[in-house]
Short mmCIF file of C-alpha atoms in Angstrom, two decimals:
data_model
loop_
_atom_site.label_atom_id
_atom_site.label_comp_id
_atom_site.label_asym_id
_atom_site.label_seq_id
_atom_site.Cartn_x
_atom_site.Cartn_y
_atom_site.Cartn_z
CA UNK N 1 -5.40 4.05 19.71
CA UNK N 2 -3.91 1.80 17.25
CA UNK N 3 -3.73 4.16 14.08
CA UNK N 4 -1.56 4.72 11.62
CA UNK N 5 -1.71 7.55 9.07
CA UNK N 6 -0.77 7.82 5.87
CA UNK N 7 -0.67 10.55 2.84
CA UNK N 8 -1.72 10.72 -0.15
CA UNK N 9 -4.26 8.06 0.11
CA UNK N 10 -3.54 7.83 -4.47
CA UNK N 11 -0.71 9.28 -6.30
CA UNK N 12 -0.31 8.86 -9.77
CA UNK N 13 2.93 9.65 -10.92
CA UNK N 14 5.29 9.32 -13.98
CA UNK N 15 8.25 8.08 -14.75
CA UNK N 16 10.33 11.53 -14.57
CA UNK N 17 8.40 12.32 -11.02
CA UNK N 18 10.00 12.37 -7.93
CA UNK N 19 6.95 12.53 -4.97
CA UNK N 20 7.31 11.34 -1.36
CA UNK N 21 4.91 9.18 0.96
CA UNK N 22 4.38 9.85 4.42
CA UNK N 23 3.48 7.33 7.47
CA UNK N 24 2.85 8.60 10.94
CA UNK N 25 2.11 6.64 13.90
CA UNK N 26 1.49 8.23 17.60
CA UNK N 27 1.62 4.81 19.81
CA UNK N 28 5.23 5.46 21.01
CA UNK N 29 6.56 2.53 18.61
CA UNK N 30 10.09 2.20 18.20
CA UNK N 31 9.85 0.07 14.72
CA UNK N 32 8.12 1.25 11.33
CA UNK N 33 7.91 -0.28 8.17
CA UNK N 34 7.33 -0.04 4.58
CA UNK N 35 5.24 -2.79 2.79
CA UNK N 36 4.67 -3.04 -1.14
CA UNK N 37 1.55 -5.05 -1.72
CA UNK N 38 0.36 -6.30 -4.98
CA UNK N 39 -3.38 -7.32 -5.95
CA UNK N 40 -4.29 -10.52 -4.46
CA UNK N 41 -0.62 -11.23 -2.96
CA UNK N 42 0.54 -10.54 0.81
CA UNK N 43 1.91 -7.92 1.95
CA UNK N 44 5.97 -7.55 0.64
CA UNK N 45 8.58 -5.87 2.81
CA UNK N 46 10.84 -3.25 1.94
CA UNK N 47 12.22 -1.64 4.82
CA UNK N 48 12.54 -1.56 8.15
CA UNK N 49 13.27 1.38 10.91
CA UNK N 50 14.07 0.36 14.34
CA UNK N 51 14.54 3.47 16.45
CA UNK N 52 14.95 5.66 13.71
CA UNK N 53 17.67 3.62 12.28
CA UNK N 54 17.17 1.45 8.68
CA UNK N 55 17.56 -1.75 9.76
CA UNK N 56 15.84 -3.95 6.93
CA UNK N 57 16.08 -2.93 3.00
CA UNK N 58 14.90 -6.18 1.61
CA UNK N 59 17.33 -5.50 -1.62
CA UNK N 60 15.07 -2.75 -2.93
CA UNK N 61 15.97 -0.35 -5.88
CA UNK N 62 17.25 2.33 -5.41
CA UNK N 63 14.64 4.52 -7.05
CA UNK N 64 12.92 4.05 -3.36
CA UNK N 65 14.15 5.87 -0.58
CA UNK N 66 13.44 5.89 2.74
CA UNK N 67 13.97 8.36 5.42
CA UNK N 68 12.48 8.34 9.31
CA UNK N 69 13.00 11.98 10.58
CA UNK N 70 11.91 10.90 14.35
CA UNK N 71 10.01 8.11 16.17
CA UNK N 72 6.64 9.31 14.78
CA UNK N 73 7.33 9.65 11.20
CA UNK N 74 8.24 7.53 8.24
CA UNK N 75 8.77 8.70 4.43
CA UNK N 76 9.71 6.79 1.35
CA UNK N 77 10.85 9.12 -1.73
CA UNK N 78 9.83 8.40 -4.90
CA UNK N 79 12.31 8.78 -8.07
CA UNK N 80 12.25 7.52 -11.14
CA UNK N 81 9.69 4.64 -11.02
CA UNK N 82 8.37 2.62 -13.40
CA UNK N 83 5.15 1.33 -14.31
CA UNK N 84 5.41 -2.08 -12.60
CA UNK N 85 6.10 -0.22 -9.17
CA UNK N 86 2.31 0.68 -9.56
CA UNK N 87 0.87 -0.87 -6.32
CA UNK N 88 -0.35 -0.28 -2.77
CA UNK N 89 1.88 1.21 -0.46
CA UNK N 90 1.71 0.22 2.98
CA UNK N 91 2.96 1.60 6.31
CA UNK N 92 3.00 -0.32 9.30
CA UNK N 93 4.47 0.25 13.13
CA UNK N 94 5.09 -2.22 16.20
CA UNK N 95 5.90 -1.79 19.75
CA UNK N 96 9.48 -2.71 18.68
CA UNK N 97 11.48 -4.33 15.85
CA UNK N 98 13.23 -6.99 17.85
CA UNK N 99 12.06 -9.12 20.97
CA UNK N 100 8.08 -8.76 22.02
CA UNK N 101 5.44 -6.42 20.86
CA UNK N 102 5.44 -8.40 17.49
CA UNK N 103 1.93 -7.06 16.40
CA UNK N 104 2.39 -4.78 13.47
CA UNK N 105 -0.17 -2.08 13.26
CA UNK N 106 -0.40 -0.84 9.30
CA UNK N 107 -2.06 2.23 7.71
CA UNK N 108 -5.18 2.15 5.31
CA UNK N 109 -2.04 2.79 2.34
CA UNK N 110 -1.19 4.39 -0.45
CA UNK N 111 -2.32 3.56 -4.08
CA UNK N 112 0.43 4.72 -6.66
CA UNK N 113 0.00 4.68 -9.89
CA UNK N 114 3.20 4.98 -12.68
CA UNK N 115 2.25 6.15 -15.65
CA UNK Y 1 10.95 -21.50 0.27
CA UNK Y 2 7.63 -20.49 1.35
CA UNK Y 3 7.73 -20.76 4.84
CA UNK Y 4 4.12 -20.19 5.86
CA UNK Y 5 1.40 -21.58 3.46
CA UNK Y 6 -2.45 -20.92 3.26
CA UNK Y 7 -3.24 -23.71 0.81
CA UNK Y 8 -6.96 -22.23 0.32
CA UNK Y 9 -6.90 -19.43 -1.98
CA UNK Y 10 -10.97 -19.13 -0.81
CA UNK Y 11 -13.16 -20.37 1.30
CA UNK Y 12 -17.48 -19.66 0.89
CA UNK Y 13 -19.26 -19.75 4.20
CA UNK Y 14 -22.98 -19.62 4.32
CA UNK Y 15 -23.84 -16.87 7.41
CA UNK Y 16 -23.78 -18.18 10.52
CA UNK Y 17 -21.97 -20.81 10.18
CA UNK Y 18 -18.21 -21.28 11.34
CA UNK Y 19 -15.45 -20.50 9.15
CA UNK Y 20 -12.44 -22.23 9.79
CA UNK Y 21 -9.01 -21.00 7.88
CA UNK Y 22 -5.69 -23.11 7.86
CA UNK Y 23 -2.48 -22.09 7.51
CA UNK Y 24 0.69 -24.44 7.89
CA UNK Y 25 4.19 -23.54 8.45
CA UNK Y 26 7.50 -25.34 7.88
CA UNK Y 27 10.14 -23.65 10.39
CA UNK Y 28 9.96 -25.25 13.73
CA UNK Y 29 11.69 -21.58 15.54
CA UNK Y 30 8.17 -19.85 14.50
CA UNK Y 31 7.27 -19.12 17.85
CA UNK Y 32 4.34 -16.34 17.34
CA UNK Y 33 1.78 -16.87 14.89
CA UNK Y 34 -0.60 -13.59 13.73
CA UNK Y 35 -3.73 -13.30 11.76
CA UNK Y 36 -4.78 -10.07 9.09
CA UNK Y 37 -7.46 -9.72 7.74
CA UNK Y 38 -7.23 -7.27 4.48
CA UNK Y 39 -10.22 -5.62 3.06
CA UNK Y 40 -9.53 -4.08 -0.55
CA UNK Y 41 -8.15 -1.19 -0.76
CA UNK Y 42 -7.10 -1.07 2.83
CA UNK Y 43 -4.22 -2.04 4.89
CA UNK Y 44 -4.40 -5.57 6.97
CA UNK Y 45 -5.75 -5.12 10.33
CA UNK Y 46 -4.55 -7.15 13.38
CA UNK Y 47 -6.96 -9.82 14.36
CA UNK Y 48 -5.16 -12.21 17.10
CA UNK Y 49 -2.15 -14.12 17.78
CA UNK Y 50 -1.06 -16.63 19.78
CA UNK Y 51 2.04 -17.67 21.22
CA UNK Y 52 3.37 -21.03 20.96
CA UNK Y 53 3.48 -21.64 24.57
CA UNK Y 54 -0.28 -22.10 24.33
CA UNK Y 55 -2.63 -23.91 21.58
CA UNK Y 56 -5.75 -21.69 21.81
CA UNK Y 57 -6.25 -18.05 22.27
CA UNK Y 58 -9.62 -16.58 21.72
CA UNK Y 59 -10.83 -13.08 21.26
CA UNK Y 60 -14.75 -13.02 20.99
CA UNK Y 61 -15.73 -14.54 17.30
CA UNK Y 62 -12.66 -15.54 16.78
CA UNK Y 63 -10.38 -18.45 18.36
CA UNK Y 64 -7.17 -19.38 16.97
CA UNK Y 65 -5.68 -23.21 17.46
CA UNK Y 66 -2.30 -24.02 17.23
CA UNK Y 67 -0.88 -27.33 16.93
CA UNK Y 68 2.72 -27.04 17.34
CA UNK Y 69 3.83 -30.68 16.04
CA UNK Y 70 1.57 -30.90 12.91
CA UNK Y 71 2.77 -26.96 12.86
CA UNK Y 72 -0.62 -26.26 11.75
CA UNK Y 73 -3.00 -22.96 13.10
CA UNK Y 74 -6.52 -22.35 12.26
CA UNK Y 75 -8.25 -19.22 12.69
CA UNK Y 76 -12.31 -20.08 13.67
CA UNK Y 77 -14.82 -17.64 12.93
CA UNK Y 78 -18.27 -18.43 14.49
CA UNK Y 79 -21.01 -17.22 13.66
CA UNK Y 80 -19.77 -15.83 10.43
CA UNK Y 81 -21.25 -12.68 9.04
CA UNK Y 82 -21.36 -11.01 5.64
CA UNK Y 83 -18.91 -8.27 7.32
CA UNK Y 84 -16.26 -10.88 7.73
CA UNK Y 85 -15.65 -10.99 3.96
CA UNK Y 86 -12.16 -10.48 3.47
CA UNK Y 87 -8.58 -11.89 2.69
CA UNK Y 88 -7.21 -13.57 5.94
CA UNK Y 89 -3.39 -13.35 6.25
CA UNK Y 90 -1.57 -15.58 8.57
CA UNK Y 91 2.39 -14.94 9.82
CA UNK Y 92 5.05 -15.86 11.80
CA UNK Y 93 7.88 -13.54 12.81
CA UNK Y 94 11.05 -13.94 11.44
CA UNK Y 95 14.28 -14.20 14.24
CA UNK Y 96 15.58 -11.17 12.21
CA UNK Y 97 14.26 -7.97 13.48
CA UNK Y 98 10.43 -7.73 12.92
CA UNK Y 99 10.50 -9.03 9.67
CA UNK Y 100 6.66 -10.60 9.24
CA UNK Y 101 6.38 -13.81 6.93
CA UNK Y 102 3.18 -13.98 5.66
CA UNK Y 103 0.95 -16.72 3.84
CA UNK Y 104 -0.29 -15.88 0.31
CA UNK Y 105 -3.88 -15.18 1.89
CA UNK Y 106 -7.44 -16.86 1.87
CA UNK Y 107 -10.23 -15.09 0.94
CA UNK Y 108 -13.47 -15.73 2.60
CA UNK Y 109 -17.09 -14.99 1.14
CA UNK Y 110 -19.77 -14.92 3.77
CA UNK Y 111 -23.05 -15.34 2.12
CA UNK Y 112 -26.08 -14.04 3.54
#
């Protein structure tokens, strides 16, 4: 089994909103991620937890939060936003963050609109 | 510095035929190589990889080459079908932690 949830599957927010994502993943991997992923463009990285600890922000605002509350489970709060964060959201896991097991597993996403 | 480049934005494949996307990469410590492929609307899925101790790893339809000293990897697709319509990411990992670089993505038509 090489699924990885996510919720809401579309959000549409505004710019006052706070509202969370969630990511869980059941293989037993120790790394998770958070992608931001334009139209068209690859996937862009914003964070990274390796066993349950934020190893990776790739500079991002602070308006985005992230939080892993165990192994399984990955959120990114929401706060403030603004209409250019509109894009999908992706979640992704791996075996682990450093070493082997380099094969990143992501979720179908979440499509978040700022209004 | 874009360290792994797809130079095709698209590629159109009649069905059937093979489907060949390249992907080039400048740092020489890349020593894993994946391919995505990205329906819309959906997250990339994990196709294959290959490690850079070999230069071909197949997985039924699909074989991916790598030639370490043009650093150059193809992903074949053979036969293509009208399912395999999609953007096709390549990547390296990065030495730091996990961190994926990707290619900006080719997207193949299959036409029936």
């Amino acid at each position: 089994d090489t699924e990885v949830t996510q919720t809401p599957k579309h959000l549409v927010m505004g710019m006052t909103n706070k509202k969370s994502l969630k990511c869980e993943q059941h293989m037993g991997h120790r790394a998770m991620y958070w992608y931001k992923q334009k139209a068209k463009k690859p996937p862009e990285l914003m964070f990274v937890y390796s066993y349950e600890k934020l190893s990776i922000n790739e500079s991002v605002p602070s308006r985005f939060s992230p939080e892993c509350p165990n192994s399984s489970l990955l959120n990114l709060h929401l706060h403030a936003l603004q209409p250019e964060d509109s894009a999908l959201y992706l979640c992704a896991s791996s075996q682990e963050g450093t070493g082997g097991g380099y094969e990143q597993y992501f979720g179908p996403g979440t499509r978040l609109t700022v209004t | 510095d874009q360290q792994v480049k797809q130079n095709s934005p698209s590629l159109s494949v009649q069905e059937g035929r093979i489907s060949i996307l390249n992907c080039d990469y400048t740092n020489s410590m890349f020593d894993y190589f994946l391919w995505y492929k990205k329906y819309p609307a959906e997250g990339p899925t994990f196709l294959i990889s290959i490690s850079s101790i070999k230069d071909k790893n197949e997985d039924g339809r699909f074989t991916v080459f790598l030639n370490k000293s043009a650093k150059h990897l193809s992903l074949h697709i053979v036969p293509s079908q009208p399912g395999d319509s999609a953007v096709y990411f390549c990547a390296a990992p990065h030495n730091q932690g996990g961190k994926l670089i990707f290619g900006q993505g080719t997207e193949l038509s299959v036409k029936p």
